[in-house]
Short mmCIF file of C-alpha atoms in Angstrom, two decimals:
data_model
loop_
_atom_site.label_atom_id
_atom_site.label_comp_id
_atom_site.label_asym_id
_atom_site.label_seq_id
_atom_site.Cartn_x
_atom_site.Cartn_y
_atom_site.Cartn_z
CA UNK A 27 110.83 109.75 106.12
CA UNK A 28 107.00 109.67 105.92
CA UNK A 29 107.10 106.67 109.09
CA UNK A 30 109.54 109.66 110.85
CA UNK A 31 106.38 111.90 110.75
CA UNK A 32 104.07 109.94 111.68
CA UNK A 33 105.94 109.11 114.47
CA UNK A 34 106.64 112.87 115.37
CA UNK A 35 102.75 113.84 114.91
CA UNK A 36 102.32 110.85 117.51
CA UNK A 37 100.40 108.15 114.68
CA UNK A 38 102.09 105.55 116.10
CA UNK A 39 100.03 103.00 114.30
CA UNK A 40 100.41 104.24 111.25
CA UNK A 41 104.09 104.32 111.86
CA UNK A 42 104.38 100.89 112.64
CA UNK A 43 101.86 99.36 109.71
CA UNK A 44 104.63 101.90 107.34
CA UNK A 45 107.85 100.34 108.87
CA UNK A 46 106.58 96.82 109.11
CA UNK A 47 104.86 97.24 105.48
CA UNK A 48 108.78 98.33 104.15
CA UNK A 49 110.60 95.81 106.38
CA UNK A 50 108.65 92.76 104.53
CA UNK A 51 108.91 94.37 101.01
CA UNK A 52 112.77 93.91 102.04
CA UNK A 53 112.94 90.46 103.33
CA UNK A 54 111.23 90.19 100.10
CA UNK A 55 113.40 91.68 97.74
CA UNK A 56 116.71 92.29 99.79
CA UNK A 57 117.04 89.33 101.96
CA UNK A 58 116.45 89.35 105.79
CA UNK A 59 119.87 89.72 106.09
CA UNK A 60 120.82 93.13 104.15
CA UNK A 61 122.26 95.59 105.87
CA UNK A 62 119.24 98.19 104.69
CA UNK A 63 116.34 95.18 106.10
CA UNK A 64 118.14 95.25 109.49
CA UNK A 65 118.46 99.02 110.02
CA UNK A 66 114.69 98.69 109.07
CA UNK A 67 114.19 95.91 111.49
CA UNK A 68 116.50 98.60 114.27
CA UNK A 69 113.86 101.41 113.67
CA UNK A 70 110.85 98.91 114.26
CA UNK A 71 112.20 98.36 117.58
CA UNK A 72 113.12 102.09 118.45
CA UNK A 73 109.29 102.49 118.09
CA UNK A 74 108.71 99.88 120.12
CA UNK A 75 111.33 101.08 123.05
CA UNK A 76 109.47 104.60 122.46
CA UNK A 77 106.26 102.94 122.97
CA UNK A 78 107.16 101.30 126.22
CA UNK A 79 106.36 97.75 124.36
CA UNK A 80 109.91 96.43 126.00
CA UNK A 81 109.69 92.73 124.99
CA UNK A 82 108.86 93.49 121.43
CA UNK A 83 112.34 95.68 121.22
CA UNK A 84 114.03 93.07 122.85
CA UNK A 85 112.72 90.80 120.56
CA UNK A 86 113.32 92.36 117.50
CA UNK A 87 117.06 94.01 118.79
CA UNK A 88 118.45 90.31 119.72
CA UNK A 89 117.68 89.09 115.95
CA UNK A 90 119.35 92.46 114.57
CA UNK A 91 122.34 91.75 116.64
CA UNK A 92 122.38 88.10 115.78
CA UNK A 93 122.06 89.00 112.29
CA UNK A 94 124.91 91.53 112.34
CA UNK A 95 127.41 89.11 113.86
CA UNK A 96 126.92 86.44 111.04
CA UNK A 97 127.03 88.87 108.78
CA UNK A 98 129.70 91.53 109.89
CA UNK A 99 131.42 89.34 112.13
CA UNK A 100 131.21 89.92 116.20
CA UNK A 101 133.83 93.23 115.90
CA UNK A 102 132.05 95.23 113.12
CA UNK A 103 130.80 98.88 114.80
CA UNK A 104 127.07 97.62 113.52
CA UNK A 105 127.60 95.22 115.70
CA UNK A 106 129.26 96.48 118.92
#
């Protein structure tokens, strides 16, 4: 993806104004449950963790997980 090169050519910023730009055009037209907003919302926090930024991954992970288990119930693979 075009946020996966950025990353790689170290644009961080630009990575994270991409993923955060797609994640709210999915809220927006998904739902901030759907499976495809919260692997969005999982990659936003991978840059994060990459990025040292600890309590923002933290952040972000816990309502991914929360998210997961309403959705997919607490034994789902997502989920574990």
């Amino acid at each position: 993806s075009l946020a996966k090169t950025y990353q790689k050519q170290g644009r961080l910023d630009d990575t994270e104004r991409l993923v955060k730009e797609v994640l709210e055009a999915q809220k927006l037209k998904l739902s901030h449950n759907h499976p495809d907003t919260l692997t969005t919302m999982h990659t936003l926090a991978c840059m994060y963790q990459e990025q040292d930024r600890w309590e923002d991954a933290e952040r972000v992970l816990k309502e991914v997980l929360e998210a997961r288990k309403l959705k997919l119930g607490d034994e789902h693979p997502d989920t574990l």
